Amino acid sequence: MAVPFRDGSPPLPPCCPSTFLSTRSPYSDLSEETLFTNGRRPLDSTRDNVKVLKRVIPVFLTLIPYWMVYFQMESTYVLQSLHLQLPSLFGNHSPSDSIHQQTFPTAWLTMFDALMLLILIPLKDKVIDPFLIKRKLLPTALTKISLGMLFAMFSAISAGVLESQRLIHIQNNDTISQQVGNTTYIAARLAVWWQVPQYFLIGVSEIFASIPGLEFAYSEAPKSMQCAIMGLFFFFSGVGSFIGSCLLDLVSLPAIGWLNCHRDHGNINNCHMDYYFYLLAGLQCVTLLLFSSLTVWYEKGRDQSCRGCVWGGQASRTTQDEGTSR
């Protein structure tokens, strides 16, 4: 229910896109105090909260495959980098000149994700978004999430292609022995910098999926449920990480054998981790198609609620005019 302005002017429908620059839920600006002062009972507030959950949880569920891909940069991407040639600038040759001792932390490659955020977020906020707003082309949060899923899918494909090329070098015996810590790895003579595209793409996907996902969760929740909705958002991100780990253990079973290499300090030269990356990309592609249809359903439901809000606003204005004339 819309609340009249203090100057006595008729209330504006709070859920219409023309009213606000950002699309918000019709329940997001209603506190419990506002609801009760307008004659609503606690039961009505509970029903509104249930409606919000029914609309938000399907979106969070379709984000699970995205989180499965996203958290690969902290696991399989690092494992892949250990079997690529690390830069000699950070290492030195052993006396036998057959093993390269490396001091380059492979986890540093995850900094490309943070670097992309530091560069692209100000660029997006200060340049791209104002440009799109002026031309009324600014996409909704759900459309941004779709783009983030697309970039995550390309990141997994990039990792899979690189892994396939790495295995070709291994099969052709184009290898090098390098020591990282106390472990010696047989790495392909393929520079680790070829991983930069997959880290770059996952960083871009975070701008379009993770951040708009937070924006969507916050904007759709009524004030009484904002903490709960935000908690659900992070809960489903953890679910995605957990399912990704379970899937990794599944493909490591001897019956499948894609990553059955735990006895050899994580050596993946006789495995097919590229299949795992392609599987993640396929799951993300299917989910992207499902999410696109879900976005159409969600926006259609929002349009219907906006029409009802506009009609309700016009009816309330008519009632006020009749009362004034009397």
XYZ file of C-alpha atoms in Angstrom:
326
model
C 0.000 0.000 0.000
C 1.420 3.361 -1.004
C 1.815 6.068 1.650
C 0.746 9.670 0.837
C 3.388 12.380 0.826
C 3.587 14.788 3.745
C 2.356 17.697 1.628
C -0.937 15.863 1.035
C -0.309 15.020 -2.615
C -1.676 11.671 -3.780
C 0.614 8.676 -3.327
C 2.680 7.339 -6.192
C 2.758 3.602 -6.902
C 6.050 2.412 -5.397
C 6.627 -0.520 -7.753
C 6.375 1.235 -11.115
C 9.682 1.336 -13.038
C 8.961 4.922 -14.081
C 8.889 6.026 -10.464
C 12.420 4.951 -9.578
C 15.615 4.618 -11.566
C 16.310 1.229 -9.997
C 13.738 -1.540 -10.139
C 12.669 -2.427 -6.623
C 10.175 -4.790 -5.137
C 6.797 -3.329 -4.175
C 7.486 -4.665 -0.673
C 11.039 -3.361 -0.238
C 10.114 0.060 1.156
C 7.465 -1.167 3.575
C 8.570 -1.397 7.184
C 6.416 -3.072 9.822
C 5.498 0.317 11.228
C 4.219 1.506 7.844
C 2.303 -1.708 7.276
C 0.524 -1.606 10.623
C -0.275 2.125 10.492
C -2.075 1.501 7.216
C -4.387 -1.076 8.787
C -2.487 -4.202 7.765
C -2.266 -7.123 10.115
C 0.876 -9.181 10.896
C -0.639 -11.967 8.808
C -0.541 -9.720 5.743
C 3.142 -8.977 6.335
C 3.869 -12.699 6.612
C 2.093 -13.357 3.321
C 4.140 -10.638 1.640
C 7.346 -12.181 2.988
C 6.337 -15.590 1.627
C 5.623 -14.020 -1.777
C 9.087 -12.460 -1.793
C 10.719 -15.792 -0.917
C 8.830 -17.570 -3.692
C 10.174 -15.067 -6.204
C 13.748 -14.819 -4.907
C 14.675 -18.434 -4.110
C 14.341 -19.697 -7.742
C 16.842 -17.022 -8.773
C 19.245 -18.089 -6.022
C 18.894 -21.742 -7.031
C 19.859 -21.024 -10.641
C 22.969 -19.220 -9.381
C 24.369 -22.435 -7.866
C 26.158 -23.586 -11.092
C 27.677 -20.108 -11.358
C 29.197 -20.466 -7.882
C 30.467 -23.910 -8.878
C 32.481 -22.290 -11.669
C 33.444 -19.230 -9.627
C 35.171 -21.151 -6.840
C 37.314 -23.101 -9.333
C 39.792 -20.219 -9.288
C 40.694 -21.262 -5.731
C 41.005 -24.989 -6.451
C 41.374 -26.544 -9.906
C 42.714 -23.360 -11.522
C 45.560 -23.352 -8.974
C 46.128 -27.091 -9.487
C 46.366 -26.485 -13.226
C 48.901 -23.689 -12.761
C 51.222 -26.024 -10.811
C 51.522 -28.142 -13.984
C 52.310 -25.214 -16.258
C 55.720 -23.644 -16.707
C 56.222 -21.028 -14.036
C 58.260 -17.935 -14.932
C 62.005 -18.396 -14.514
C 62.186 -14.837 -13.204
C 60.879 -16.139 -9.875
C 62.984 -19.311 -9.758
C 66.521 -20.608 -9.976
C 68.168 -23.687 -11.414
C 69.400 -26.509 -9.214
C 73.061 -27.591 -9.497
C 72.055 -30.472 -11.775
C 70.209 -28.004 -14.017
C 67.411 -30.527 -14.477
C 64.965 -29.268 -11.855
C 63.772 -25.684 -11.575
C 63.140 -24.518 -8.034
C 60.291 -22.058 -8.103
C 59.392 -19.415 -5.549
C 56.490 -17.991 -7.551
C 53.238 -18.466 -5.560
C 50.758 -19.817 -8.074
C 47.893 -18.505 -5.952
C 49.015 -15.007 -6.979
C 47.179 -15.557 -10.246
C 43.926 -15.106 -8.353
C 44.950 -11.454 -8.020
C 43.820 -10.965 -11.614
C 40.265 -11.388 -10.332
C 40.762 -8.651 -7.721
C 42.577 -6.506 -10.285
C 39.637 -6.733 -12.675
C 37.301 -5.637 -9.885
C 39.471 -2.638 -8.997
C 39.622 -1.524 -12.635
C 36.189 -2.376 -13.992
C 33.918 -1.398 -11.076
C 34.850 2.333 -11.161
C 34.732 2.226 -14.967
C 31.271 0.673 -14.852
C 29.918 3.058 -12.198
C 31.406 6.278 -13.568
C 31.362 5.753 -17.342
C 29.330 2.794 -18.600
C 26.258 3.035 -16.352
C 25.736 6.826 -16.815
C 26.101 6.351 -20.566
C 23.430 3.614 -20.578
C 21.126 5.524 -18.211
C 21.082 8.551 -20.507
C 19.992 6.326 -23.377
C 17.590 4.299 -21.200
C 19.530 1.112 -21.980
C 20.632 0.198 -18.456
C 19.957 -3.548 -18.024
C 18.124 -4.912 -15.017
C 19.897 -6.838 -12.265
C 18.647 -10.145 -13.698
C 20.009 -9.298 -17.147
C 23.377 -8.462 -15.590
C 23.364 -11.812 -13.790
C 22.749 -13.534 -17.141
C 25.808 -11.784 -18.569
C 27.824 -12.875 -15.545
C 26.807 -16.478 -16.139
C 27.878 -16.150 -19.761
C 31.346 -14.884 -18.800
C 31.692 -17.673 -16.209
C 30.862 -20.235 -18.886
C 33.552 -18.765 -21.163
C 36.024 -18.924 -18.254
C 35.391 -22.648 -17.807
C 35.707 -23.206 -21.574
C 38.992 -21.271 -21.599
C 40.319 -23.429 -18.752
C 39.228 -26.579 -20.579
C 40.918 -25.574 -23.839
C 44.133 -24.716 -21.981
C 44.066 -28.058 -20.163
C 43.584 -29.923 -23.452
C 46.621 -28.133 -24.900
C 48.613 -28.891 -21.751
C 47.852 -32.606 -22.074
C 49.015 -32.527 -25.711
C 52.378 -31.148 -24.542
C 52.563 -33.890 -21.903
C 51.848 -36.609 -24.456
C 54.557 -35.196 -26.755
C 57.006 -35.254 -23.820
C 57.385 -31.495 -24.045
C 57.790 -31.181 -20.276
C 59.895 -29.611 -17.582
C 60.524 -30.629 -13.957
C 59.908 -27.833 -11.500
C 59.953 -27.855 -7.727
C 57.347 -25.873 -5.806
C 57.953 -26.118 -2.084
C 58.867 -29.730 -1.321
C 57.006 -31.186 -4.296
C 58.354 -31.734 -7.795
C 55.886 -31.388 -10.653
C 56.254 -32.534 -14.248
C 54.889 -29.452 -15.986
C 54.173 -28.787 -19.625
C 56.349 -26.264 -21.427
C 53.382 -23.931 -21.602
C 53.587 -20.573 -19.851
C 51.362 -20.149 -16.829
C 50.334 -16.751 -18.221
C 47.934 -18.583 -20.537
C 45.685 -18.804 -17.477
C 45.171 -15.030 -17.444
C 42.102 -15.149 -19.783
C 40.182 -17.539 -17.531
C 40.942 -15.414 -14.443
C 40.027 -12.271 -16.375
C 36.695 -13.754 -17.463
C 35.825 -14.936 -13.951
C 36.614 -11.438 -12.665
C 34.283 -9.869 -15.217
C 31.610 -12.407 -14.342
C 31.821 -11.365 -10.684
C 30.958 -7.793 -11.654
C 27.918 -8.912 -13.628
C 26.692 -11.796 -11.449
C 27.906 -11.562 -7.861
C 27.488 -7.815 -7.324
C 24.102 -7.517 -9.140
C 23.064 -10.659 -7.254
C 23.637 -8.796 -3.991
C 21.794 -5.799 -5.426
C 18.884 -7.991 -6.444
C 18.712 -9.712 -3.041
C 18.723 -6.385 -1.191
C 16.227 -4.604 -3.444
C 13.684 -7.423 -3.463
C 13.530 -7.861 0.298
C 11.211 -5.893 2.579
C 13.048 -4.111 5.346
C 11.943 -6.726 7.857
C 13.604 -9.482 5.767
C 16.690 -7.839 4.281
C 19.098 -9.619 6.640
C 17.416 -12.970 5.971
C 17.463 -12.545 2.186
C 21.123 -11.495 2.202
C 21.906 -14.515 4.369
C 20.142 -16.769 1.862
C 22.210 -15.270 -0.948
C 25.486 -16.163 0.772
C 24.062 -19.522 1.842
C 23.419 -20.518 -1.762
C 26.920 -19.385 -2.743
C 28.252 -21.806 -0.124
C 25.960 -24.511 -1.490
C 27.465 -23.941 -4.931
C 30.989 -24.325 -3.559
C 30.002 -27.508 -1.705
C 28.317 -29.072 -4.750
C 31.349 -28.211 -6.867
C 33.585 -30.054 -4.383
C 31.230 -33.040 -4.388
C 31.245 -33.110 -8.184
C 35.043 -32.998 -8.146
C 35.122 -36.018 -5.805
C 32.614 -37.797 -8.029
C 34.713 -37.448 -11.182
C 37.758 -38.563 -9.153
C 36.280 -42.006 -8.534
C 38.193 -44.830 -10.260
C 35.105 -45.695 -12.300
C 35.254 -42.244 -13.932
C 38.926 -41.423 -13.472
C 38.952 -37.832 -14.670
C 40.926 -36.753 -11.589
C 41.948 -40.022 -9.923
C 45.466 -38.793 -9.079
C 45.500 -38.202 -5.318
C 48.361 -40.679 -4.656
C 50.814 -38.665 -6.734
C 50.622 -35.311 -4.923
C 47.825 -34.130 -7.166
C 49.648 -34.943 -10.408
C 47.092 -34.504 -13.187
C 49.226 -35.457 -16.174
C 47.430 -38.789 -16.612
C 43.995 -37.357 -15.939
C 41.380 -35.455 -17.912
C 40.637 -32.353 -15.897
C 39.606 -30.729 -19.175
C 36.501 -32.939 -19.143
C 35.618 -31.514 -15.733
C 35.922 -27.939 -17.027
C 33.760 -28.747 -20.040
C 31.182 -30.362 -17.737
C 31.038 -27.176 -15.642
C 30.670 -25.072 -18.794
C 27.828 -27.322 -19.990
C 26.022 -27.065 -16.658
C 26.414 -23.296 -16.741
C 25.090 -23.148 -20.311
C 21.964 -25.153 -19.419
C 21.399 -23.014 -16.329
C 21.850 -19.844 -18.370
C 19.026 -20.914 -20.680
C 16.862 -21.760 -17.680
C 17.710 -18.460 -16.012
C 16.783 -16.533 -19.171
C 13.294 -18.071 -19.143
C 13.079 -17.404 -15.413
C 13.949 -13.756 -16.037
C 11.085 -13.460 -18.541
C 8.697 -15.010 -15.994
C 9.933 -12.732 -13.241
C 9.680 -9.543 -15.290
C 6.197 -10.541 -16.477
C 5.088 -10.996 -12.880
C 6.552 -7.610 -11.993
C 4.696 -5.931 -14.855
C 1.421 -7.413 -13.648
C 2.050 -6.200 -10.105
C 2.887 -2.753 -11.465
C -0.384 -2.612 -13.414
C -2.322 -3.533 -10.300
C -0.398 -0.916 -8.380
C -1.183 1.760 -10.975
C -4.867 0.833 -11.031
C -4.940 0.838 -7.247
C -3.247 4.232 -7.222
C -5.776 5.638 -9.685
C -8.666 4.230 -7.635
C -7.317 5.780 -4.462
C -6.913 9.129 -6.186
C -10.517 8.927 -7.467
C -11.757 8.175 -3.973
C -9.800 11.102 -2.587
C -11.182 13.432 -5.268
C -14.755 12.334 -4.513
C -14.221 12.899 -0.822
C -12.812 16.371 -1.491
C -15.747 17.306 -3.748
C -18.202 16.220 -1.088
